[in-house]
XYZ file of C-alpha atoms in Angstrom:
730
model
C -12.787 -40.243 -27.414
C -12.579 -38.467 -30.739
C -11.248 -34.916 -30.501
C -13.600 -32.189 -31.652
C -10.775 -29.652 -31.883
C -9.928 -28.090 -35.231
C -7.391 -25.743 -36.732
C -8.438 -22.118 -37.070
C -9.308 -20.810 -40.494
C -6.124 -19.269 -41.848
C -5.984 -15.621 -42.707
C -4.132 -14.406 -45.759
C -0.396 -14.722 -45.017
C 1.607 -11.554 -44.929
C 3.318 -10.884 -48.245
C 6.334 -9.314 -46.542
C 8.958 -11.614 -45.052
C 11.427 -10.461 -42.415
C 15.117 -10.550 -43.269
C 16.688 -13.730 -41.978
C 19.606 -13.072 -39.643
C 22.687 -15.163 -40.244
C 22.642 -16.114 -36.570
C 19.431 -16.546 -34.614
C 19.161 -13.736 -32.027
C 19.345 -14.579 -28.326
C 17.619 -11.509 -26.901
C 13.837 -11.905 -26.802
C 11.587 -9.026 -27.765
C 11.987 -6.255 -30.310
C 15.278 -4.368 -30.274
C 16.434 -1.426 -32.346
C 19.171 -1.944 -34.924
C 20.567 0.471 -37.496
C 17.680 0.948 -39.892
C 15.123 -1.284 -38.210
C 14.397 -3.791 -35.436
C 15.482 -7.333 -34.633
C 12.709 -9.646 -33.387
C 12.682 -12.860 -31.345
C 9.541 -14.426 -29.880
C 8.736 -17.802 -28.315
C 5.807 -19.711 -29.895
C 6.824 -23.397 -30.164
C 3.506 -24.846 -31.377
C 2.725 -22.170 -33.979
C 2.572 -22.690 -37.730
C 3.144 -19.038 -38.548
C 4.038 -15.922 -36.533
C 3.764 -12.372 -37.835
C 4.879 -9.124 -36.298
C 2.240 -6.500 -37.025
C 2.554 -2.722 -37.109
C -0.763 -0.858 -36.827
C -0.941 2.130 -39.108
C -1.966 5.639 -38.133
C -5.638 6.482 -38.435
C -8.794 4.369 -38.320
C -8.726 3.334 -41.987
C -4.998 2.618 -42.326
C -3.667 -0.808 -43.204
C -1.823 -2.942 -40.687
C 1.651 -3.870 -41.872
C 2.311 -7.581 -41.300
C 5.722 -9.216 -41.572
C 6.234 -12.970 -41.355
C 8.980 -14.201 -39.066
C 11.249 -17.193 -39.626
C 10.937 -20.403 -37.660
C 14.108 -20.929 -35.659
C 15.397 -23.414 -33.162
C 13.803 -24.285 -29.807
C 10.353 -22.993 -30.755
C 11.506 -19.454 -31.489
C 10.583 -17.141 -34.358
C 12.880 -14.362 -35.507
C 13.830 -11.847 -38.159
C 14.907 -8.288 -38.853
C 12.378 -5.730 -40.074
C 13.658 -2.550 -41.762
C 12.100 0.883 -41.509
C 10.974 0.597 -37.882
C 12.120 3.088 -35.256
C 11.487 4.065 -31.651
C 7.868 4.923 -30.943
C 6.436 2.350 -33.369
C 3.510 0.304 -32.027
C 3.451 -3.417 -32.756
C 1.963 -6.770 -31.792
C 2.091 -10.422 -32.804
C -0.385 -12.630 -34.645
C -0.023 -16.376 -34.355
C -1.534 -19.020 -36.611
C -1.600 -22.635 -35.525
C -3.728 -25.313 -33.876
C -6.831 -24.346 -31.909
C -7.262 -27.432 -29.749
C -8.387 -26.423 -26.231
C -8.442 -30.060 -25.071
C -4.668 -30.154 -25.703
C -3.983 -26.645 -24.436
C -3.255 -25.256 -27.918
C -4.902 -21.857 -28.376
C -3.550 -20.234 -31.536
C -5.738 -17.804 -33.422
C -4.479 -15.099 -35.811
C -7.418 -12.798 -35.102
C -5.914 -11.864 -31.733
C -3.305 -9.096 -31.719
C -0.923 -10.146 -28.931
C 1.389 -8.131 -26.730
C 5.067 -8.992 -26.834
C 5.877 -10.680 -23.467
C 9.164 -8.746 -23.576
C 7.734 -5.374 -24.547
C 9.299 -2.494 -22.647
C 6.387 -0.133 -23.221
C 2.645 -0.438 -23.727
C 0.097 1.917 -25.201
C -3.672 1.786 -24.933
C -6.017 -0.009 -22.572
C -7.997 -3.217 -22.488
C -11.473 -2.663 -23.915
C -13.502 -5.333 -22.170
C -15.608 -6.858 -24.948
C -16.030 -10.267 -26.644
C -13.438 -9.581 -29.367
C -10.516 -9.869 -26.917
C -11.279 -13.382 -25.658
C -10.144 -15.613 -28.508
C -12.979 -18.045 -27.805
C -16.644 -17.211 -28.294
C -18.312 -15.445 -25.379
C -21.662 -13.717 -25.084
C -22.242 -10.057 -24.255
C -21.798 -10.901 -20.562
C -18.373 -12.356 -21.462
C -19.433 -15.902 -20.572
C -18.290 -18.781 -22.808
C -21.024 -19.896 -25.181
C -19.941 -23.544 -25.082
C -17.683 -25.858 -23.103
C -15.400 -26.507 -26.072
C -14.301 -22.858 -26.126
C -14.969 -22.478 -29.848
C -12.591 -20.042 -31.560
C -13.905 -16.555 -32.348
C -12.821 -15.024 -35.656
C -13.467 -11.408 -34.663
C -10.336 -9.250 -34.609
C -9.122 -7.824 -31.299
C -7.105 -4.976 -32.860
C -8.231 -1.633 -31.524
C -9.551 -3.206 -28.316
C -6.263 -4.297 -26.722
C -3.054 -2.501 -25.729
C -0.130 -2.628 -28.126
C 3.593 -2.950 -27.585
C 5.817 0.021 -28.408
C 9.453 0.117 -29.458
C 11.597 2.209 -27.099
C 15.278 2.892 -26.660
C 17.398 2.196 -23.592
C 18.979 5.631 -23.891
C 18.444 7.973 -20.932
C 19.581 11.595 -20.931
C 19.069 12.132 -17.206
C 21.651 11.872 -14.423
C 23.427 8.607 -13.749
C 23.654 8.066 -9.991
C 25.339 5.181 -8.207
C 23.238 2.730 -6.243
C 23.216 3.603 -2.521
C 23.919 -0.055 -1.602
C 22.703 0.213 1.996
C 23.737 -2.816 4.103
C 20.911 -5.011 5.346
C 21.680 -4.149 8.988
C 21.018 -0.458 8.261
C 18.010 -0.948 5.987
C 14.579 0.461 6.840
C 11.886 -0.257 4.225
C 8.876 1.942 3.482
C 6.154 0.164 1.497
C 4.224 2.632 -0.670
C 1.939 2.975 -3.675
C 3.132 5.409 -6.337
C -0.247 7.098 -6.663
C -1.472 6.776 -3.110
C 1.619 8.238 -1.454
C 1.536 11.669 -3.092
C -1.984 12.051 -4.476
C -2.858 14.331 -1.530
C 0.601 15.428 -0.386
C 0.901 19.207 0.167
C 4.052 20.676 -1.292
C 3.971 18.434 -4.344
C 2.661 20.395 -7.351
C -0.788 19.302 -8.493
C 0.490 18.079 -11.867
C 3.005 15.776 -10.143
C 0.773 14.271 -7.485
C 0.225 10.544 -7.764
C 3.058 10.101 -10.274
C 6.586 8.756 -10.556
C 7.834 12.337 -10.612
C 5.796 13.145 -7.509
C 7.403 10.271 -5.640
C 10.829 11.789 -6.305
C 9.749 15.374 -5.538
C 11.811 17.115 -2.808
C 8.771 17.244 -0.508
C 8.292 13.479 -0.671
C 12.002 12.799 -0.337
C 12.289 15.130 2.663
C 9.532 13.264 4.489
C 11.207 9.900 3.878
C 14.625 11.163 4.905
C 13.280 12.904 8.013
C 11.660 9.643 9.087
C 14.885 7.682 8.650
C 13.807 5.530 5.705
C 16.561 3.986 3.557
C 14.542 2.051 0.941
C 11.194 2.633 -0.768
C 9.381 -0.569 -1.724
C 6.843 0.250 -4.413
C 3.698 -1.750 -4.994
C 3.774 -3.118 -8.561
C 4.683 -0.617 -11.266
C 4.724 -3.157 -14.096
C 2.040 -2.356 -16.661
C -1.276 -3.736 -15.434
C -4.932 -4.096 -16.249
C -8.025 -4.730 -14.156
C -9.789 -8.052 -13.793
C -13.016 -8.264 -15.826
C -15.070 -8.712 -12.638
C -13.715 -5.424 -11.275
C -14.315 -3.578 -14.531
C -17.879 -4.814 -14.606
C -18.370 -3.453 -11.059
C -16.941 -0.079 -12.057
C -13.750 -0.596 -10.031
C -10.069 -0.929 -10.901
C -7.128 -2.980 -9.706
C -5.506 -0.222 -7.669
C -2.718 -2.272 -6.105
C -1.546 -3.535 -9.507
C -1.135 -7.255 -8.826
C -2.482 -8.111 -12.291
C 0.455 -7.801 -14.641
C 0.050 -7.001 -18.324
C 3.762 -6.654 -19.150
C 6.779 -7.613 -17.031
C 9.229 -5.217 -18.718
C 7.027 -2.140 -19.174
C 6.168 0.525 -16.577
C 2.535 1.312 -15.813
C 1.724 4.408 -17.950
C -1.055 5.775 -15.712
C 1.438 6.569 -12.933
C 3.335 8.962 -15.186
C 2.570 12.654 -15.404
C 0.021 13.787 -17.961
C 2.827 15.463 -19.889
C 4.801 12.207 -20.107
C 1.742 10.201 -21.125
C 0.991 12.676 -23.898
C 4.605 12.627 -25.064
C 4.488 8.852 -25.413
C 5.861 5.632 -23.924
C 9.501 6.717 -24.155
C 8.737 9.712 -21.936
C 6.947 7.456 -19.457
C 9.975 5.181 -19.229
C 12.282 8.178 -18.849
C 10.139 9.474 -15.975
C 10.565 6.163 -14.167
C 14.324 6.248 -14.699
C 14.410 9.842 -13.517
C 12.511 8.905 -10.352
C 15.018 6.179 -9.561
C 17.965 8.497 -10.188
C 16.574 11.240 -7.944
C 15.854 8.810 -5.110
C 19.374 7.441 -5.443
C 20.715 10.978 -5.300
C 18.970 11.304 -1.935
C 20.522 8.054 -0.721
C 17.277 6.069 -1.003
C 17.117 2.615 -2.537
C 14.208 1.605 -4.782
C 12.695 -1.866 -4.403
C 9.926 -3.135 -6.678
C 7.123 -5.473 -5.707
C 7.019 -7.865 -8.678
C 4.332 -10.377 -9.656
C 5.838 -13.229 -11.666
C 3.492 -15.859 -10.225
C 0.570 -15.164 -12.598
C -0.597 -12.837 -15.384
C -3.621 -10.683 -16.077
C -5.102 -13.211 -18.520
C -6.857 -14.994 -15.651
C -8.368 -18.450 -16.028
C -9.024 -20.213 -19.311
C -12.292 -18.303 -19.527
C -10.374 -15.010 -19.499
C -9.150 -12.738 -22.300
C -6.291 -13.546 -24.666
C -3.796 -10.694 -24.507
C -0.307 -12.192 -24.818
C 1.117 -15.395 -23.313
C -1.997 -17.537 -23.843
C -1.958 -16.989 -27.611
C 1.785 -17.598 -27.938
C 2.309 -20.719 -25.825
C -0.556 -21.545 -23.481
C 0.879 -25.001 -22.780
C 4.295 -23.711 -21.782
C 3.688 -20.478 -19.941
C 0.931 -21.690 -17.607
C 0.800 -24.405 -14.974
C -1.708 -27.084 -16.006
C -3.487 -29.888 -14.192
C -2.629 -33.252 -15.679
C -0.918 -34.095 -18.938
C -3.598 -32.987 -21.420
C -3.225 -29.292 -20.659
C -6.977 -28.735 -20.735
C -7.205 -27.201 -17.235
C -5.081 -24.777 -15.251
C -3.557 -25.583 -11.861
C -4.189 -22.397 -9.887
C -1.906 -21.987 -6.847
C -2.224 -18.202 -6.761
C -5.976 -17.712 -6.453
C -6.052 -15.590 -9.602
C -7.176 -18.120 -12.204
C -3.719 -18.967 -13.546
C -0.164 -19.599 -12.379
C 2.994 -19.339 -14.431
C 4.826 -22.652 -14.727
C 8.356 -22.271 -13.408
C 9.199 -25.808 -14.469
C 9.551 -24.445 -17.994
C 12.705 -22.684 -19.112
C 11.018 -19.875 -21.092
C 9.139 -18.834 -17.929
C 12.285 -18.841 -15.799
C 14.186 -16.980 -18.518
C 11.452 -14.336 -18.860
C 11.447 -13.622 -15.118
C 15.246 -13.422 -14.935
C 15.463 -11.230 -18.046
C 12.831 -8.908 -16.576
C 14.729 -8.610 -13.288
C 17.989 -7.853 -15.084
C 16.289 -5.221 -17.245
C 14.855 -3.356 -14.253
C 18.197 -3.599 -12.482
C 20.575 -2.726 -15.300
C 18.510 -0.410 -17.484
C 16.051 1.220 -15.078
C 18.439 1.083 -12.119
C 16.380 -0.334 -9.256
C 18.018 -1.860 -6.187
C 15.955 -4.933 -5.438
C 12.699 -6.823 -5.608
C 9.974 -8.253 -3.414
C 8.516 -11.389 -5.012
C 4.754 -11.699 -4.626
C 3.611 -15.258 -3.779
C 7.186 -16.437 -4.155
C 6.415 -20.073 -3.384
C 4.894 -20.325 -6.877
C 8.238 -19.343 -8.387
C 9.933 -22.337 -6.758
C 7.344 -25.022 -7.451
C 7.923 -28.194 -9.375
C 4.218 -28.714 -9.885
C 2.809 -29.367 -6.410
C 6.182 -29.414 -4.670
C 8.179 -26.476 -3.328
C 11.910 -26.808 -3.994
C 14.362 -24.502 -2.159
C 16.955 -25.544 -4.754
C 14.703 -24.657 -7.679
C 16.645 -23.433 -10.738
C 15.026 -20.006 -10.473
C 16.242 -19.567 -6.885
C 19.671 -20.924 -7.775
C 19.859 -18.438 -10.635
C 19.023 -15.548 -8.290
C 21.904 -16.465 -6.028
C 24.448 -17.044 -8.791
C 23.559 -14.423 -11.399
C 26.315 -11.764 -11.310
C 23.737 -8.969 -11.620
C 20.891 -10.180 -9.421
C 22.993 -11.616 -6.604
C 24.085 -8.053 -5.779
C 20.618 -6.575 -5.255
C 18.143 -6.976 -2.412
C 15.825 -9.933 -2.919
C 12.764 -10.470 -0.713
C 10.296 -13.365 -0.863
C 6.676 -13.322 0.173
C 7.075 -16.937 1.332
C 3.654 -18.371 0.578
C 0.985 -19.013 -2.031
C -2.435 -20.696 -1.856
C -1.409 -24.049 -3.338
C -0.681 -27.281 -1.457
C 2.138 -26.847 1.040
C 2.263 -23.187 0.138
C 3.333 -21.667 3.474
C 7.156 -21.651 3.507
C 8.277 -18.915 5.902
C 11.969 -19.388 6.712
C 12.588 -21.961 3.978
C 13.919 -19.803 1.141
C 17.675 -19.954 0.537
C 20.224 -17.164 0.784
C 20.481 -14.481 -0.441
C 16.702 -14.029 -0.215
C 15.147 -12.262 2.740
C 11.513 -13.010 3.611
C 8.418 -11.295 4.884
C 8.108 -12.627 8.433
C 4.411 -13.188 9.076
C 5.246 -14.860 12.390
C 6.770 -11.604 13.622
C 3.592 -9.771 12.581
C 1.254 -12.218 14.294
C 3.319 -12.562 17.467
C 3.576 -8.828 18.059
C -0.092 -8.326 17.288
C -1.002 -11.029 19.793
C 1.182 -9.608 22.560
C 0.144 -5.971 22.229
C -3.419 -6.393 20.934
C -5.323 -9.646 21.452
C -3.475 -10.783 24.583
C -3.665 -7.231 25.919
C -7.416 -7.220 25.340
C -7.614 -10.553 27.159
C -5.505 -9.231 30.047
C -7.734 -6.186 30.547
C -10.682 -8.514 31.055
C -8.789 -10.742 33.486
C -7.860 -13.496 31.050
C -4.566 -15.173 30.228
C -2.789 -15.039 26.880
C 0.391 -16.575 25.532
C 3.748 -17.030 27.247
C 6.808 -14.984 26.287
C 8.880 -17.495 24.344
C 7.883 -16.638 20.799
C 7.838 -12.919 21.572
C 11.509 -13.134 22.574
C 12.367 -15.140 19.461
C 10.775 -12.583 17.147
C 12.267 -9.543 18.896
C 15.762 -11.013 18.667
C 15.698 -11.675 14.909
C 13.868 -15.017 14.441
C 16.928 -17.249 14.504
C 14.678 -20.309 14.419
C 13.568 -19.326 10.914
C 16.632 -17.697 9.399
C 19.523 -19.562 10.951
C 18.485 -23.202 11.088
C 22.046 -24.075 10.127
C 25.258 -22.633 11.568
C 27.134 -19.865 9.762
C 28.061 -19.379 7.026
C 25.182 -21.397 5.554
C 22.515 -19.750 7.702
C 21.117 -16.306 7.033
C 21.456 -13.400 9.445
C 18.745 -11.322 11.161
C 18.509 -9.039 8.136
C 16.731 -11.846 6.285
C 13.718 -11.326 8.550
C 11.586 -8.560 7.062
C 9.686 -7.541 10.182
C 6.342 -5.828 9.772
C 3.167 -5.138 11.698
C 1.065 -4.073 8.721
C 1.389 -4.117 4.935
C -0.711 -3.004 1.979
C -2.825 -6.127 2.500
C -4.847 -5.963 5.717
C -5.720 -3.341 8.302
C -3.674 -0.182 8.550
C -2.044 0.459 11.929
C -4.839 2.831 12.950
C -7.550 0.375 11.912
C -5.777 -2.459 13.724
C -6.499 -0.691 17.032
C -9.945 0.650 16.014
C -11.849 -2.270 14.475
C -12.664 -5.784 15.591
C -14.171 -6.601 12.195
C -13.386 -5.690 8.571
C -15.551 -3.190 6.678
C -15.096 -4.100 3.003
C -18.540 -3.302 1.624
C -17.124 -0.744 -0.820
C -15.399 -3.577 -2.696
C -18.720 -4.909 -3.918
C -18.241 -8.455 -2.602
C -20.693 -8.308 0.328
C -17.780 -8.104 2.787
C -16.709 -11.664 1.906
C -13.243 -10.631 0.710
C -10.259 -9.951 2.959
C -9.065 -11.940 5.951
C -11.074 -12.421 9.128
C -7.915 -13.219 11.109
C -6.906 -9.635 11.847
C -5.667 -10.025 15.449
C -7.120 -6.567 16.059
C -8.852 -4.832 18.991
C -11.119 -1.814 18.881
C -10.366 -0.863 22.522
C -14.055 -0.865 23.367
C -15.522 1.166 20.504
C -15.863 -0.061 16.925
C -14.460 2.456 14.452
C -14.277 6.192 15.012
C -14.519 7.396 18.608
C -14.462 10.689 20.467
C -13.824 9.065 23.856
C -10.514 10.548 25.119
C -9.656 7.417 27.109
C -10.266 5.087 24.171
C -8.201 7.306 21.867
C -5.345 7.488 24.365
C -5.229 3.694 24.677
C -5.271 3.305 20.901
C -2.387 5.734 20.502
C -0.306 3.897 23.100
C -0.968 0.542 21.438
C 0.187 1.985 18.121
C 3.362 3.278 19.774
C 3.964 -0.129 21.373
C 3.647 -1.816 17.993
C 5.898 0.712 16.272
C 8.455 0.525 19.061
C 8.571 -3.265 18.887
C 8.918 -3.146 15.102
C 11.643 -0.514 14.926
C 13.727 -1.762 17.870
C 13.630 -5.495 17.046
C 16.406 -7.453 15.383
C 15.834 -7.836 11.653
C 14.859 -5.472 8.853
C 11.848 -3.275 9.678
C 9.222 -2.475 7.066
C 6.843 0.428 7.658
C 3.649 0.794 5.619
C 3.146 4.236 4.079
C 0.832 6.331 6.203
C 1.213 4.326 9.413
C 3.501 7.056 10.692
C 0.466 9.370 10.674
C -2.073 6.683 11.621
C -3.789 6.587 8.236
C -7.177 4.860 8.286
C -9.026 2.952 5.565
C -12.201 3.034 7.667
C -11.922 -0.657 8.426
C -11.360 -1.873 4.851
C -8.687 -4.572 5.080
C -8.575 -5.400 1.358
C -8.541 -2.071 -0.466
C -6.989 -3.547 -3.631
C -9.725 -2.051 -5.823
C -10.052 1.353 -4.161
C -8.268 4.004 -6.234
C -9.988 6.630 -4.095
C -9.257 8.784 -1.043
C -9.969 5.656 1.009
C -6.585 4.249 -0.087
C -4.608 7.444 -0.625
C -2.539 8.767 2.254
C -4.313 11.761 3.790
C -1.624 14.234 4.817
C -4.066 16.644 6.490
C -2.971 15.679 9.998
C -3.839 16.707 13.533
C -1.366 17.381 16.332
C -1.486 13.826 17.691
C -0.614 12.479 14.225
C 2.388 14.786 14.058
C 3.387 13.436 17.460
C 3.236 9.891 16.075
C 5.420 10.890 13.123
C 7.923 12.391 15.551
C 7.885 9.127 17.500
C 8.709 7.068 14.400
C 11.553 9.416 13.458
C 12.891 9.332 17.031
C 12.823 5.526 17.149
C 14.650 5.264 13.833
C 17.293 7.734 15.003
C 17.825 5.566 18.079
C 18.017 2.464 15.914
C 20.692 4.119 13.772
C 22.635 5.399 16.780
C 22.699 2.181 18.847
C 24.552 -0.619 17.038
C 23.174 -3.283 19.377
C 19.715 -2.695 17.866
C 21.033 -3.551 14.378
C 22.757 -6.936 14.676
C 24.060 -8.459 11.468
C 24.698 -11.799 13.204
C 22.496 -13.735 15.551
C 23.159 -13.221 19.246
C 25.148 -15.621 21.353
C 25.578 -16.342 25.013
C 23.431 -16.550 28.113
C 22.849 -14.186 31.007
C 25.481 -16.057 32.988
C 28.220 -15.285 30.435
C 30.608 -12.445 31.129
C 29.640 -10.526 27.973
C 26.535 -12.025 26.348
C 25.228 -10.109 23.340
C 21.659 -10.923 24.364
C 20.212 -11.634 27.794
C 16.666 -11.885 29.141
C 15.373 -10.876 32.562
C 12.079 -10.785 34.405
C 10.519 -7.864 36.295
C 12.809 -8.520 39.281
C 15.952 -8.192 37.205
C 16.595 -11.912 37.496
C 17.548 -14.088 34.545
C 14.608 -15.800 32.879
C 14.273 -19.478 33.746
C 12.584 -22.376 32.007
C 9.559 -22.039 34.286
C 9.256 -18.294 33.711
C 9.458 -18.673 29.928
C 6.567 -21.136 29.967
C 4.344 -19.215 32.398
C 1.532 -17.471 30.445
C 0.765 -15.248 33.443
C 4.103 -13.447 33.056
C 3.718 -10.317 30.940
C 6.944 -8.422 31.735
C 10.217 -8.970 29.925
C 13.587 -7.223 29.840
C 15.823 -7.680 26.787
C 19.451 -6.554 27.181
C 21.404 -6.159 23.934
C 25.120 -5.610 23.465
C 27.338 -5.271 20.447
C 31.086 -5.303 19.979
C 30.705 -1.764 18.650
C 28.685 -0.769 21.706
C 29.533 -2.834 24.827
C 27.230 -0.740 27.045
C 24.326 -1.721 24.806
C 20.653 -1.082 25.336
C 17.811 -2.408 27.481
C 14.261 -2.892 26.174
C 11.561 -3.252 28.838
C 8.093 -4.509 27.896
C 5.079 -4.573 30.207
C 2.151 -6.370 28.609
C 0.213 -6.554 31.875
C -3.028 -4.658 32.446
C -1.499 -2.987 35.493
C 1.607 -0.991 36.286
C 4.578 -3.039 37.462
C 7.625 -2.118 39.520
C 10.515 -3.327 37.365
C 14.024 -3.745 38.733
C 16.318 -2.831 35.881
C 18.884 -5.577 35.540
C 22.240 -4.795 37.172
C 24.064 -7.198 34.839
C 24.695 -4.633 32.136
C 25.854 -1.012 32.125
C 26.334 0.944 35.328
C 23.826 3.621 34.326
C 20.765 3.471 32.132
C 19.380 6.494 30.276
C 15.681 6.401 29.396
C 15.630 7.409 25.718
C 12.077 6.392 24.822
C 8.860 5.484 26.598
C 5.712 4.447 24.746
C 3.728 6.441 27.311
C 5.183 9.606 25.788
C 2.805 11.137 23.274
C 5.839 12.865 21.780
C 9.518 12.074 22.445
C 11.072 14.018 25.337
C 14.352 13.887 27.239
C 14.426 11.047 29.755
C 16.366 10.625 32.982
C 19.283 8.357 33.822
C 19.075 5.875 36.680
C 21.614 3.463 38.159
C 21.349 -0.124 37.000
C 19.480 -2.145 39.582
C 16.994 0.636 40.265
C 13.326 -0.210 40.518
C 11.092 1.901 38.290
C 7.347 1.933 37.810
C 6.444 0.869 34.267
C 2.785 1.672 33.471
C 0.401 -0.932 32.104
C 0.692 -1.968 28.455
C 3.800 0.047 27.692
C 7.441 -0.355 26.750
C 10.689 1.518 27.258
C 14.151 1.760 25.771
C 17.169 2.502 27.969
C 20.620 3.197 26.617
C 23.528 1.895 28.615
C 26.402 4.051 29.881
C 29.516 2.805 31.649
């Protein structure tokens, strides 16, 4: 078939030519030098690349400087007279052949993929698409004919900044995995309504590091704050057209630049350098308080969407190389992320960009680790997941990145995308099997039990509570990972909040404008008899106990617990389980709390103090031994205090379990008792451990109180659907 593709009409080449460096630079992006900037950009199929500097004022002329073609598809040069604060972008001339994946058009002003600051917003209009679209932003033809209208003035620009920071330099806290407690939060949502934080700081980087915010985190017992994406972002066209925004931020515009809208108004007005300094200041202040900072990062796709989306950066520089394509002609994207595009980690420039971004945020901004969104995409060789992928190997061997905390979200939506437990050390992973197992035991199986039905047996519950050795230690030490690799969670930003998990049987996502089609239907939730808000005291009491059971299981289990911001005060999103586009009070944490919410906060703080005080609850190695051993580190018993047998493990009617934990640092250990039955049960506390057992927490307590000590072997009445923690004493 004859190709109908053609080269774009050339624009007048820039008269100015960059100085040619004697040696081609190795650092991508635009970097300050004495008297100017040094430039390196990847555009292997281009005929000409220019760095462009918009002038001040509407009628000013854009300064364009041609770069030199270098090796390996790179363009470079040094441009004099440019300093910090200067806006810039790239224009690329070359083939426009959509059937071959070549999309070069000089009328598009492109962001630098390595820019460390952005200025301006995306103005959603036809000029930013590169190909011709109508006023509804729909392609006018299947060939994606090039559009010669200029995008300048309608797209964000890159800005030159310095790495200098005049604030305090504070050492990384470097909290061991066994002591780590993660708090997942949104920069804006956490403090937008937080009393004690000045109005001008609420919802900002500075507000996150305010003493009021820090005091709350420290009082809870948090050691690490995991922030939803703070890379510069933009909203999907479909959201913009509905009058909504991408609140969560999983739509990255720049992998090296912080999101400007989270900075204070003063910093935004002062310019991109002030925004970057505010981020660095936030990190330093959190470090000063002993808190680590983890970033949720989205290297699996970009904000450019599918091939029918706008052209903002990567697509105009190297569409064939940056994005994963279907087949060899590069005319269609292979989308394994559900966003329209996926970055192609088979290509070295993609791997290099992600690694360079991680090093920048670690070394220059000072963060302590990363959570990789849809991490399976980052280890794909096309359709195949590879645990020995070069990107994962680089993470484990890089002298900078191997020292920080690395967490994988171990799935994507492509073929064979669910890979929980299959990522290599040193990565930890979000453990969705922990989430689902604990939800089943305390919620759906509990609902079944109250109506006389039968749920699941206790085998997987025990596996999850003890650290998920089946997932994270499939091989013996030292190759296997320890319990800390299991990031245990009950809720996260995506899905029901803790309060909604016990208040709704069905999602309520109408506010998202998608007719309630978005968001999962597999919530494993239970409304306790009333859908949504209730004023029935009995229903509310049962909901509160279920929340305490879930929190107790999370915070006392082996592994690394992750708490979602606001769950400690039972924040509700009114049944919305996909609030990604709700930058409203629906998503912000409401700190106007009632007494029962303060009681729940006290419960979380109490549980985390117990976790910190009892070494057996924080194993850094998987347990060994059986109940018949002289000193097993983990042993299981039934309600009679007898060791669990094969038959008992497989019996779905059994809903009571005792878990005895010991540690070489704490031989007396601790005993966790769980009663998932719909009736109270007389439980004989196992005599195989400590001589005396002190009740230090009971999920029946609305607020923590002092418990009593009983001799081991005593029989105690454990109410229905509740759990207890006893501390051993010799």
